[in-house]
Amino acid sequence: MTASALAPRMPVWRQRSVLPGFGLTLGFTLAYLGLIVLIPLGALFVQTAGVGWQALWAELTSARTLAAFRISFGLSALAALANAVFGLLVAWVLVRYTFPGRRIVDALIDLPFALPTAVAGIALTALYSDSGWIGGLLAPLGIRVAYAPLGILVALIFVGLPFVVRTVEPVLRELDGELEAAAALLGARRWQILVRVVLPPLLPALLTGATLAFARAIGEYGSVIFISSNMPGVSEIVPLLIVVKLEQFDYAGAAAVATLMLIASFILLLVINLIQAWTRRRHGG
Amino acid sequence: MAVEAIGRRASRVPQVARPVRLPLTEPAPVRWVLIGAALAFLLFFLVLPFVIVFTEALAKGVGVYVAAITEPDALAAIELTLLTAAIAVPLNLVFGVAAAWAITKFEFHGKSLLITLIDLPFSVSPVISGMVFILLFGLQGWFGPWLAAHGIRIVFAVPGIILATLFVTLPFVARELIPVMHQQGTTQEEAARMLRASGWKTFRRVTLPSIKWGVLYGVVLCTGRAIGEFGAVSVISGHISGLTNTMPLQVEVLYNDYDFAAAFAVASLLTLLALVTLIIRTTLEWRAGIGNWTAEP
């Protein structure tokens, strides 16, 4: 609230309205949000602040913690990249082409949101283990998926899959076909139209979707712990490291790692908002 | 042969100007390759994981399947899961409606900050959502000693599970309702107020009928997540079979005991629930044109 927003006589921080219930609903909203979300999250920051800088630094720069962050962020970035490519492909196919069963496929895209992560974890493990349907085909080629870093990647691709599809789909649907026709009339080849006319307006949505998938992947726990061998330094993700520290009653260490995670999540949230603001500016409101 | 083909085609070109075919779509072979690639990707990453839950659950026969979902620990897990959802969903429904009313029917400063804060649980790792309550109520937590002295258990007990579920599912109803109610504006409610309807009557007779599909949609999503939440609940539950295991945790316990058929049997119930959620979602979307539960952080 800026000073200029305040009226001279009394602080008018909301416009008058004939509708009732403002105080009641806003009061309840703030109280409930505070009790369930804000105070508990605040407790995490206070706990971390109480650890002291030196201990905090030692905790965050230990080999195990650094490795966990490297694994989580590296594999999440790869998963987001894979989802950007395949998500764009799926969105394109769903919007631009017709084929039997298209609506069912479209409805299925949200399965990773509806399916509990633990179920996804054991299903992917069964599928990609050396004796599984797909793992069994890959094992003779020397490719191990389950209980290897590749397995973590598979799980992270699964949980992030809907984000890119669902952010790109509406933009693609509302794309002006006349621009493509104009480009074609001016003699552009199909690939030129795709790269110069179709792709640029899709980029912000693609970027947003990939960032959302990345943010989701770094926090993911349920589906990963089943398919990963969970070895410290090799295949231990950050959320698992937090759980391990909690189980050892190392609350200070867990809080330190969790705080760093939260800060990373907030930065990603900011990035997503910036991308959207940038998109709005480019398209003039 | 190639020359012949060209010659034949050339001889067939009519003398009048023929309509120009603009490159507005890809050639058919490219189309089919792209469709094939997309479907193959979805097959490996979506469809087969879904199918394998049921084949694994029934791998040892229907008898084993039925026994697995009717044994006491499984029933206790189902009961606890339903209890958790029965408490968490109504509370977050009331919160969602109240928050959406305050946010969409009034103009006040700090509104966008409030919306961001409501979305916060979506961007927090589930593990952290569970752990914050351990920091507050665990034995070494802020209120731990006081709770222990009074014999109240929250961590490694049912209240903790409910708190973690409340945290994780808090945004769902509000997120669905805010865009719906924002679009509807305030004119109808204002008209009702001019006609001297009471505030409650205005809400019940004017607002509620127009947001009922949004409410239903939010409740469905909230329920699905409340039942299926794993990470947050896993941290705080303590995994006591028959006492503090929800269905997803029971799946984990059975799986870690190498009782795969039973693990997949319980998992199949959760998968069916996910399927029902998807069907309701799709129906509501076609019907009311609402909802896009993915495009949110």
Coordinates of C-alpha atoms in Angstrom, one line a residue:
Chain A
M1 CA 0.0 0.0 0.0
T2 CA 1.6 3.3 -1.1
A3 CA 1.1 6.6 0.7
S4 CA -0.6 8.1 -2.4
A5 CA -3.2 5.3 -2.3
L6 CA -4.4 6.6 1.1
A7 CA -7.1 9.3 1.1
P8 CA -6.3 12.4 3.0
R9 CA -8.9 12.1 5.7
M10 CA -9.2 8.4 6.5
P11 CA -7.4 5.4 5.0
V12 CA -9.6 4.2 2.3
W13 CA -8.0 0.9 1.4
R14 CA -11.0 -0.5 -0.4
Q15 CA -13.8 0.9 -2.5
R16 CA -17.3 1.2 -1.1
S17 CA -19.8 -1.5 -2.1
V18 CA -23.4 -2.3 -1.4
L19 CA -22.5 -6.0 -1.2
P20 CA -22.2 -7.4 2.3
G21 CA -19.8 -9.7 4.0
F22 CA -16.5 -8.1 3.1
G23 CA -15.1 -8.0 6.7
L24 CA -16.4 -11.5 7.5
T25 CA -15.1 -13.2 4.3
L26 CA -11.8 -11.4 4.2
G27 CA -11.2 -11.9 7.9
F28 CA -11.9 -15.6 7.7
T29 CA -9.7 -15.9 4.6
L30 CA -6.8 -14.2 6.3
A31 CA -7.2 -16.1 9.5
Y32 CA -7.5 -19.5 7.9
L33 CA -4.7 -18.9 5.4
G34 CA -2.5 -17.7 8.3
L35 CA -3.2 -20.7 10.5
I36 CA -2.8 -23.4 7.8
V37 CA -0.1 -21.9 5.5
L38 CA 1.6 -18.7 6.6
I39 CA 2.4 -19.5 10.3
P40 CA 3.7 -23.0 9.5
L41 CA 5.8 -21.7 6.6
G42 CA 7.0 -18.9 8.9
A43 CA 8.0 -21.5 11.5
L44 CA 10.3 -23.0 8.8
F45 CA 12.1 -19.7 8.2
V46 CA 12.4 -19.0 12.0
Q47 CA 13.8 -22.4 12.6
T48 CA 16.4 -21.9 9.8
A49 CA 17.3 -18.4 11.0
G50 CA 17.9 -19.9 14.5
V51 CA 20.5 -22.3 13.1
G52 CA 23.1 -19.5 12.6
W53 CA 24.9 -18.6 9.4
Q54 CA 28.0 -20.7 9.9
A55 CA 26.1 -23.9 10.6
L56 CA 23.8 -23.1 7.8
W57 CA 26.6 -22.6 5.3
A58 CA 28.3 -25.8 6.4
E59 CA 25.0 -27.6 6.0
L60 CA 24.3 -26.3 2.5
T61 CA 27.8 -26.8 1.2
S62 CA 28.2 -30.4 2.5
A63 CA 29.0 -32.8 -0.3
R64 CA 25.7 -34.7 0.1
T65 CA 23.5 -31.6 0.0
L66 CA 25.3 -30.2 -3.0
A67 CA 25.0 -33.5 -4.8
A68 CA 21.3 -33.7 -4.1
F69 CA 20.7 -30.2 -5.5
R70 CA 22.8 -31.0 -8.5
I71 CA 20.8 -34.2 -9.2
S72 CA 17.4 -32.6 -8.5
F73 CA 18.0 -29.4 -10.6
G74 CA 19.9 -31.2 -13.4
L75 CA 17.3 -33.9 -13.9
S76 CA 14.4 -31.5 -13.5
A77 CA 15.9 -29.3 -16.2
L78 CA 16.3 -32.3 -18.5
A79 CA 12.7 -33.4 -17.8
A80 CA 11.4 -29.8 -18.4
L81 CA 13.3 -29.8 -21.8
A82 CA 11.9 -33.2 -22.8
N83 CA 8.4 -32.0 -21.8
A84 CA 8.9 -28.8 -23.8
V85 CA 9.7 -30.8 -27.0
F86 CA 7.1 -33.6 -26.5
G87 CA 4.5 -31.2 -25.0
L88 CA 4.7 -29.0 -28.0
L89 CA 4.4 -32.0 -30.3
V90 CA 1.4 -33.4 -28.4
A91 CA -0.3 -29.9 -28.3
W92 CA 0.3 -29.4 -32.0
V93 CA -1.1 -32.8 -32.9
L94 CA -4.1 -32.4 -30.7
V95 CA -5.0 -28.9 -32.0
R96 CA -4.1 -29.1 -35.7
Y97 CA -4.7 -32.7 -36.8
T98 CA -7.7 -35.0 -36.5
F99 CA -7.4 -38.6 -35.8
P100 CA -9.6 -41.3 -34.2
G101 CA -9.7 -41.0 -30.4
R102 CA -8.4 -37.5 -30.3
R103 CA -10.8 -36.3 -27.6
I104 CA -9.9 -39.3 -25.3
V105 CA -6.2 -38.6 -25.7
D106 CA -6.9 -35.0 -24.9
A107 CA -8.7 -36.0 -21.7
L108 CA -5.9 -38.4 -20.7
I109 CA -3.3 -35.6 -20.7
D110 CA -4.3 -34.7 -17.2
L111 CA -3.8 -38.2 -15.8
P112 CA -0.5 -37.3 -14.0
F113 CA -2.5 -34.7 -12.0
A114 CA -5.2 -37.1 -11.1
L115 CA -3.1 -40.1 -10.4
P116 CA -1.6 -40.1 -6.8
T117 CA 2.2 -39.9 -7.0
A118 CA 2.8 -43.1 -5.1
V119 CA 0.7 -45.0 -7.7
A120 CA 2.6 -43.4 -10.5
G121 CA 5.9 -44.3 -8.8
I122 CA 5.2 -48.0 -8.5
A123 CA 3.5 -48.2 -11.9
L124 CA 6.5 -46.6 -13.6
T125 CA 8.9 -48.8 -11.6
A126 CA 7.0 -52.0 -12.7
L127 CA 7.0 -50.8 -16.3
Y128 CA 10.7 -49.7 -16.5
S129 CA 12.4 -52.3 -14.3
D130 CA 14.6 -54.9 -16.0
S131 CA 11.8 -57.4 -16.0
G132 CA 9.1 -54.9 -17.0
W133 CA 7.3 -54.4 -20.3
I134 CA 9.6 -51.5 -21.4
G135 CA 12.5 -52.1 -19.2
G136 CA 12.8 -55.6 -20.4
L137 CA 13.1 -54.3 -24.0
L138 CA 15.8 -51.8 -23.0
A139 CA 17.8 -54.1 -20.7
P140 CA 19.4 -56.1 -23.6
L141 CA 20.6 -52.9 -25.1
G142 CA 22.4 -52.1 -21.8
I143 CA 20.0 -49.3 -20.9
R144 CA 18.9 -49.4 -17.3
V145 CA 16.0 -47.1 -16.4
A146 CA 14.6 -48.1 -13.0
Y147 CA 17.0 -47.8 -10.1
A148 CA 19.2 -45.6 -12.2
P149 CA 19.2 -41.8 -12.7
L150 CA 17.3 -42.4 -16.0
G151 CA 14.4 -43.7 -13.9
I152 CA 14.2 -40.4 -12.0
L153 CA 14.1 -38.6 -15.3
V154 CA 11.2 -40.8 -16.5
A155 CA 9.2 -40.1 -13.3
L156 CA 9.9 -36.3 -13.6
I157 CA 8.8 -36.3 -17.2
F158 CA 5.6 -38.1 -16.2
V159 CA 4.6 -35.6 -13.5
G160 CA 5.5 -32.6 -15.6
L161 CA 3.8 -33.8 -18.8
P162 CA 0.5 -31.9 -18.7
F163 CA 2.0 -28.5 -18.0
V164 CA 3.4 -27.7 -21.5
V165 CA 0.5 -29.3 -23.3
R166 CA -2.1 -27.3 -21.3
T167 CA -0.3 -24.0 -21.6
V168 CA 0.5 -24.3 -25.3
E169 CA -2.9 -25.8 -26.4
P170 CA -5.1 -22.6 -25.8
V171 CA -2.6 -20.3 -27.5
L172 CA -2.2 -22.6 -30.4
R173 CA -6.0 -22.8 -30.7
E174 CA -6.4 -19.1 -30.8
L175 CA -3.6 -18.5 -33.3
D176 CA -4.8 -16.5 -36.3
G177 CA -4.8 -18.7 -39.3
E178 CA -4.9 -15.7 -41.6
L179 CA -1.3 -14.8 -40.7
E180 CA -0.2 -18.3 -41.9
A181 CA -2.3 -17.8 -45.1
A182 CA -0.7 -14.4 -45.7
A183 CA 2.7 -15.8 -45.3
A184 CA 1.9 -18.6 -47.7
L185 CA 0.5 -16.2 -50.2
L186 CA 3.7 -14.2 -50.0
G187 CA 5.5 -17.4 -51.0
A188 CA 6.9 -18.7 -47.7
R189 CA 7.6 -22.4 -47.5
R190 CA 5.8 -24.4 -44.8
W191 CA 8.9 -24.7 -42.6
Q192 CA 9.4 -21.0 -42.8
I193 CA 5.8 -20.3 -41.8
L194 CA 6.3 -22.7 -38.8
V195 CA 9.5 -21.1 -37.6
R196 CA 8.7 -17.5 -38.4
V197 CA 4.9 -17.2 -37.9
V198 CA 3.7 -20.0 -35.7
L199 CA 6.5 -20.5 -33.2
P200 CA 7.1 -16.9 -32.0
P201 CA 3.6 -16.4 -30.4
L202 CA 3.9 -19.9 -28.8
L203 CA 7.2 -19.2 -27.2
P204 CA 5.9 -17.5 -24.0
A205 CA 3.4 -20.3 -23.4
L206 CA 6.1 -22.9 -24.1
L207 CA 8.5 -21.2 -21.6
T208 CA 5.8 -20.8 -19.0
G209 CA 4.8 -24.5 -19.3
A210 CA 8.4 -25.7 -19.1
T211 CA 9.1 -23.5 -16.1
L212 CA 6.0 -24.9 -14.4
A213 CA 7.1 -28.4 -15.2
F214 CA 10.5 -27.6 -13.8
A215 CA 9.1 -26.2 -10.6
R216 CA 6.9 -29.2 -10.1
A217 CA 9.8 -31.6 -10.8
I218 CA 12.2 -30.2 -8.2
G219 CA 9.6 -30.6 -5.5
E220 CA 8.4 -34.1 -6.6
Y221 CA 8.8 -36.9 -4.1
G222 CA 6.3 -39.7 -4.3
S223 CA 6.8 -40.9 -7.8
V224 CA 10.6 -40.6 -7.7
I225 CA 11.5 -42.5 -4.5
F226 CA 10.1 -45.8 -5.9
I227 CA 11.9 -45.8 -9.2
S228 CA 15.2 -44.4 -7.8
S229 CA 17.8 -46.3 -6.0
N230 CA 18.0 -43.4 -3.6
M231 CA 21.7 -43.5 -3.1
P232 CA 23.3 -40.4 -1.5
G233 CA 25.3 -38.5 -4.0
V234 CA 24.1 -40.6 -6.9
S235 CA 20.3 -40.7 -7.0
E236 CA 19.2 -38.9 -3.9
I237 CA 16.9 -36.0 -4.7
V238 CA 16.5 -32.9 -2.4
P239 CA 13.0 -33.8 -1.1
L240 CA 14.3 -37.2 -0.1
L241 CA 17.3 -35.6 1.6
I242 CA 14.9 -33.5 3.7
V243 CA 12.9 -36.7 4.7
V244 CA 16.1 -38.5 5.6
K245 CA 17.2 -35.6 7.8
L246 CA 13.8 -35.5 9.5
E247 CA 14.0 -39.2 10.2
Q248 CA 17.3 -38.7 11.8
F249 CA 15.7 -35.9 13.9
D250 CA 18.2 -33.4 12.3
Y251 CA 15.5 -30.7 12.2
A252 CA 18.0 -27.9 11.8
G253 CA 19.6 -29.5 8.7
A254 CA 16.2 -30.4 7.2
A255 CA 15.0 -26.8 7.8
A256 CA 18.1 -25.4 6.1
V257 CA 17.7 -27.5 3.0
A258 CA 14.0 -26.9 2.9
T259 CA 14.5 -23.1 3.1
L260 CA 16.8 -23.2 0.2
M261 CA 14.3 -25.2 -1.8
L262 CA 11.5 -22.8 -0.9
I263 CA 13.6 -19.8 -2.1
A264 CA 14.2 -21.6 -5.4
S265 CA 10.5 -22.2 -5.7
F266 CA 9.7 -18.6 -5.1
I267 CA 12.2 -17.5 -7.6
L268 CA 10.6 -19.8 -10.2
L269 CA 7.2 -18.4 -9.3
L270 CA 8.6 -14.9 -9.9
V271 CA 10.1 -16.0 -13.3
I272 CA 6.7 -17.4 -14.3
N273 CA 5.0 -14.1 -13.4
L274 CA 7.6 -12.2 -15.3
I275 CA 7.1 -14.3 -18.4
Q276 CA 3.4 -13.7 -18.2
A277 CA 3.8 -9.9 -17.7
W278 CA 6.2 -9.9 -20.7
T279 CA 3.6 -11.7 -22.8
R280 CA 0.9 -9.3 -21.8
R281 CA 3.1 -6.3 -22.7
R282 CA 4.0 -7.8 -26.0
H283 CA 0.4 -8.4 -27.0
G284 CA -0.7 -5.0 -25.6
G285 CA -3.0 -6.1 -22.7
Chain B
M1 CA 10.8 -43.7 -64.9
A2 CA 11.1 -40.5 -63.0
V3 CA 11.2 -38.5 -66.2
E4 CA 8.2 -40.4 -67.5
A5 CA 6.3 -39.5 -64.3
I6 CA 7.1 -35.9 -64.6
G7 CA 6.2 -35.9 -68.3
R8 CA 2.9 -37.6 -67.5
R9 CA 2.1 -35.0 -64.8
A10 CA 3.1 -32.2 -67.0
S11 CA 0.8 -33.4 -69.8
R12 CA -2.0 -33.4 -67.4
V13 CA -1.6 -29.8 -66.4
P14 CA -4.6 -27.9 -67.7
Q15 CA -4.0 -24.9 -69.8
V16 CA -6.2 -22.7 -67.6
A17 CA -4.7 -21.3 -64.4
R18 CA -5.1 -24.1 -61.7
P19 CA -5.9 -23.3 -58.1
V20 CA -2.7 -22.8 -56.1
R21 CA -2.3 -25.2 -53.2
L22 CA -1.0 -23.1 -50.3
P23 CA 1.3 -24.8 -47.8
L24 CA -1.2 -24.3 -44.9
T25 CA -0.6 -27.7 -43.4
E26 CA 2.1 -30.4 -43.5
P27 CA 2.1 -33.2 -46.1
A28 CA 0.1 -36.2 -45.0
P29 CA 3.1 -38.4 -44.4
V30 CA 4.6 -35.8 -42.1
R31 CA 1.2 -35.5 -40.3
W32 CA 1.1 -39.2 -39.6
V33 CA 4.7 -39.3 -38.4
L34 CA 4.0 -36.5 -36.0
I35 CA 0.8 -38.1 -34.8
G36 CA 2.6 -41.4 -34.4
A37 CA 5.4 -39.9 -32.4
A38 CA 3.0 -38.0 -30.1
L39 CA 0.9 -41.1 -29.5
A40 CA 4.0 -43.3 -28.9
F41 CA 5.2 -40.8 -26.3
L42 CA 1.9 -40.8 -24.6
L43 CA 1.7 -44.6 -24.8
F44 CA 5.0 -45.1 -23.0
F45 CA 4.5 -42.3 -20.4
L46 CA 0.8 -42.3 -19.8
V47 CA -1.2 -45.2 -21.0
L48 CA 1.1 -48.1 -20.1
P49 CA 1.7 -46.9 -16.5
F50 CA -2.1 -46.7 -16.2
V51 CA -2.7 -50.1 -17.6
I52 CA 0.0 -51.9 -15.7
V53 CA -1.6 -51.0 -12.3
F54 CA -4.5 -53.2 -13.2
T55 CA -2.5 -56.1 -14.7
E56 CA -0.2 -56.2 -11.7
A57 CA -3.1 -56.0 -9.3
L58 CA -4.8 -58.9 -10.9
A59 CA -1.6 -60.9 -11.6
K60 CA -2.3 -63.4 -8.9
G61 CA -6.0 -63.7 -9.5
V62 CA -9.2 -62.1 -8.4
G63 CA -9.2 -63.9 -5.1
V64 CA -5.9 -62.3 -4.0
Y65 CA -7.1 -59.0 -5.3
V66 CA -10.3 -59.1 -3.2
A67 CA -8.4 -60.3 -0.1
A68 CA -5.9 -57.5 -0.5
I69 CA -8.4 -54.8 -0.5
T70 CA -10.6 -56.3 2.3
E71 CA -7.9 -57.1 4.9
P72 CA -8.1 -55.1 8.1
D73 CA -5.1 -52.8 7.4
A74 CA -6.3 -51.9 4.0
L75 CA -9.8 -51.2 5.3
A76 CA -8.3 -49.0 8.1
A77 CA -6.3 -47.1 5.4
I78 CA -9.5 -46.6 3.3
E79 CA -11.4 -45.4 6.4
L80 CA -8.6 -43.0 7.4
T81 CA -8.3 -41.6 3.9
L82 CA -12.1 -41.0 3.7
L83 CA -12.1 -39.4 7.1
T84 CA -9.2 -37.1 6.1
A85 CA -11.0 -36.0 2.9
A86 CA -14.3 -35.6 4.8
I87 CA -12.7 -33.1 7.1
A88 CA -10.3 -31.3 4.7
V89 CA -12.6 -30.9 1.7
P90 CA -15.5 -29.1 3.5
L91 CA -13.1 -26.8 5.3
N92 CA -11.3 -25.8 2.2
L93 CA -14.7 -25.5 0.4
V94 CA -15.8 -22.9 2.9
F95 CA -12.4 -21.2 2.7
G96 CA -12.5 -21.2 -1.1
V97 CA -16.0 -19.6 -1.3
A98 CA -15.2 -17.0 1.3
A99 CA -11.9 -16.1 -0.3
A100 CA -13.4 -15.9 -3.8
W101 CA -16.3 -13.7 -2.5
A102 CA -13.9 -11.3 -0.8
I103 CA -11.5 -11.2 -3.8
T104 CA -14.0 -11.0 -6.7
K105 CA -16.8 -8.8 -5.2
F106 CA -14.7 -6.1 -3.7
E107 CA -11.8 -3.9 -4.6
F108 CA -9.1 -3.5 -2.1
H109 CA -5.4 -3.1 -1.9
G110 CA -3.1 -6.1 -1.6
K111 CA -5.5 -8.3 -3.6
S112 CA -2.9 -9.7 -6.0
L113 CA -0.7 -10.5 -3.0
L114 CA -3.5 -12.4 -1.4
I115 CA -4.1 -14.4 -4.6
T116 CA -0.4 -15.2 -4.7
L117 CA -0.5 -16.3 -1.1
I118 CA -3.5 -18.6 -1.7
D119 CA -1.5 -20.2 -4.5
L120 CA 1.5 -20.8 -2.3
P121 CA 0.9 -24.4 -1.4
F122 CA 1.0 -25.3 -5.1
S123 CA 4.6 -24.2 -5.3
V124 CA 5.8 -25.8 -2.1
S125 CA 7.3 -29.3 -2.3
P126 CA 4.8 -31.8 -0.6
V127 CA 7.7 -32.9 1.7
I128 CA 8.0 -29.3 3.0
S129 CA 4.2 -29.1 3.4
G130 CA 4.4 -32.0 5.9
M131 CA 7.6 -31.0 7.6
V132 CA 6.4 -27.5 8.7
F133 CA 3.9 -29.2 11.0
I134 CA 6.7 -31.3 12.5
L135 CA 8.6 -28.2 13.2
L136 CA 5.6 -26.7 15.0
F137 CA 4.1 -29.8 16.7
G138 CA 6.9 -32.4 16.8
L139 CA 8.5 -33.4 20.1
Q140 CA 11.4 -31.0 19.4
G141 CA 9.0 -28.4 17.8
W142 CA 7.7 -25.1 19.2
F143 CA 4.6 -26.6 20.8
G144 CA 5.9 -30.1 21.2
P145 CA 6.7 -30.1 24.9
W146 CA 3.4 -28.4 25.8
L147 CA 1.4 -30.9 23.7
A148 CA 3.3 -33.8 25.2
A149 CA 2.6 -32.6 28.7
H150 CA -1.1 -32.5 27.9
G151 CA -1.1 -35.8 26.1
I152 CA -2.1 -34.4 22.8
R153 CA -0.6 -36.1 19.7
I154 CA -0.5 -34.3 16.4
V155 CA 2.7 -35.6 14.7
F156 CA 2.6 -39.3 13.8
A157 CA -1.2 -39.2 14.4
V158 CA -4.4 -38.4 12.6
P159 CA -4.5 -34.6 13.4
G160 CA -1.1 -34.2 11.7
I161 CA -2.3 -36.0 8.6
I162 CA -5.4 -33.8 8.4
L163 CA -3.3 -30.6 8.9
A164 CA -0.9 -31.6 6.1
T165 CA -3.8 -32.4 3.8
L166 CA -5.5 -29.1 4.6
F167 CA -2.3 -27.3 3.6
V168 CA -1.8 -29.2 0.3
T169 CA -5.4 -28.9 -0.8
L170 CA -6.1 -25.4 0.3
P171 CA -5.9 -23.6 -3.1
F172 CA -8.2 -25.9 -5.2
V173 CA -11.7 -24.5 -4.6
A174 CA -10.5 -20.9 -4.4
R175 CA -8.5 -21.2 -7.6
E176 CA -11.5 -22.6 -9.5
L177 CA -14.0 -20.0 -8.2
I178 CA -11.9 -16.8 -8.5
P179 CA -11.9 -16.7 -12.3
V180 CA -15.6 -17.8 -12.5
M181 CA -16.8 -15.2 -10.1
H182 CA -14.6 -12.5 -11.4
Q183 CA -16.1 -13.0 -14.9
Q184 CA -19.6 -12.7 -13.5
G185 CA -18.9 -9.3 -11.9
T186 CA -21.2 -7.8 -9.2
T187 CA -24.2 -6.3 -11.1
Q188 CA -26.6 -9.2 -10.3
E189 CA -25.8 -9.2 -6.6
E190 CA -26.1 -5.4 -6.5
A191 CA -29.5 -5.7 -8.2
A192 CA -30.6 -8.2 -5.6
R193 CA -29.4 -5.9 -2.8
M194 CA -31.4 -3.0 -4.3
L195 CA -34.4 -5.2 -4.2
R196 CA -33.7 -5.6 -0.5
A197 CA -32.6 -9.2 -0.4
S198 CA -30.5 -10.0 2.6
G199 CA -26.8 -10.7 2.1
W200 CA -27.2 -14.4 2.7
K201 CA -30.2 -14.6 0.4
T202 CA -28.3 -12.8 -2.3
F203 CA -25.5 -15.3 -2.0
R204 CA -27.7 -18.3 -1.9
R205 CA -30.2 -17.3 -4.6
V206 CA -28.1 -15.2 -7.0
T207 CA -24.4 -16.1 -6.6
L208 CA -24.6 -19.8 -5.8
P209 CA -26.7 -21.0 -8.8
S210 CA -24.2 -19.4 -11.2
I211 CA -21.1 -20.8 -9.6
K212 CA -22.4 -24.3 -8.8
W213 CA -20.3 -26.0 -11.5
G214 CA -17.2 -24.2 -10.5
V215 CA -17.8 -25.3 -6.9
L216 CA -18.4 -28.9 -7.9
Y217 CA -15.2 -28.8 -10.1
G218 CA -13.1 -27.4 -7.2
V219 CA -14.5 -30.0 -4.8
V220 CA -13.7 -32.8 -7.2
L221 CA -10.1 -31.7 -7.6
C222 CA -9.7 -31.0 -3.9
T223 CA -11.1 -34.5 -3.0
G224 CA -8.9 -36.2 -5.5
R225 CA -5.8 -34.6 -4.1
A226 CA -6.9 -35.1 -0.5
I227 CA -7.2 -38.8 -1.1
G228 CA -4.1 -39.2 -3.2
E229 CA -1.6 -37.0 -1.3
F230 CA 1.6 -38.8 -0.5
G231 CA 4.6 -36.7 0.2
A232 CA 3.2 -34.3 2.9
V233 CA 1.2 -37.1 4.6
S234 CA 4.2 -39.5 4.4
V235 CA 6.4 -37.1 6.3
I236 CA 4.0 -36.6 9.2
S237 CA 2.2 -39.9 9.5
G238 CA 4.8 -42.2 11.0
H239 CA 3.5 -45.1 8.9
I240 CA 1.8 -47.1 11.6
S241 CA -0.2 -49.8 9.8
G242 CA -3.9 -49.9 10.8
L243 CA -3.6 -46.5 12.6
T244 CA -1.9 -43.7 10.6
N245 CA -1.6 -45.1 7.1
T246 CA -3.7 -43.5 4.4
M247 CA -4.2 -45.4 1.1
P248 CA -1.2 -44.0 -0.7
L249 CA 1.0 -44.8 2.4
Q250 CA -0.5 -48.3 2.6
V251 CA 0.6 -48.8 -1.0
E252 CA 4.1 -47.8 -0.1
V253 CA 4.2 -50.1 3.0
L254 CA 3.0 -53.1 1.0
Y255 CA 5.4 -52.3 -1.9
N256 CA 8.4 -52.1 0.4
D257 CA 7.3 -55.4 1.9
Y258 CA 7.5 -56.9 -1.6
D259 CA 3.8 -57.6 -1.5
F260 CA 3.4 -56.3 -5.0
A261 CA 0.0 -57.8 -5.8
A262 CA -1.5 -56.2 -2.7
A263 CA 0.2 -52.9 -3.3
F264 CA -1.1 -52.7 -6.8
A265 CA -4.6 -53.8 -5.6
V266 CA -4.8 -50.8 -3.3
A267 CA -3.2 -48.6 -6.0
S268 CA -5.9 -49.8 -8.4
L269 CA -8.6 -48.3 -6.2
L270 CA -6.7 -44.9 -6.3
T271 CA -6.3 -45.2 -10.0
L272 CA -10.1 -45.8 -10.5
L273 CA -10.6 -42.7 -8.4
A274 CA -8.3 -40.8 -10.7
L275 CA -10.2 -42.0 -13.7
V276 CA -13.5 -40.8 -12.1
T277 CA -11.9 -37.4 -11.5
L278 CA -10.8 -37.2 -15.1
I279 CA -14.3 -38.2 -16.4
I280 CA -16.0 -35.6 -14.2
R281 CA -13.5 -33.0 -15.2
T282 CA -14.0 -33.7 -18.9
T283 CA -17.7 -33.7 -18.6
L284 CA -17.8 -30.5 -16.7
E285 CA -15.4 -28.9 -19.1
W286 CA -17.6 -29.8 -22.1
R287 CA -20.7 -28.9 -20.3
A288 CA -19.8 -25.6 -18.6
G289 CA -16.7 -24.7 -20.4
I290 CA -14.8 -24.2 -17.2
G291 CA -11.6 -25.3 -15.6
N292 CA -8.1 -25.8 -16.7
W293 CA -6.4 -27.3 -13.7
T294 CA -3.0 -27.4 -15.3
A295 CA -2.2 -23.9 -16.2
E296 CA -1.7 -22.9 -12.6
P297 CA 1.5 -22.7 -10.7

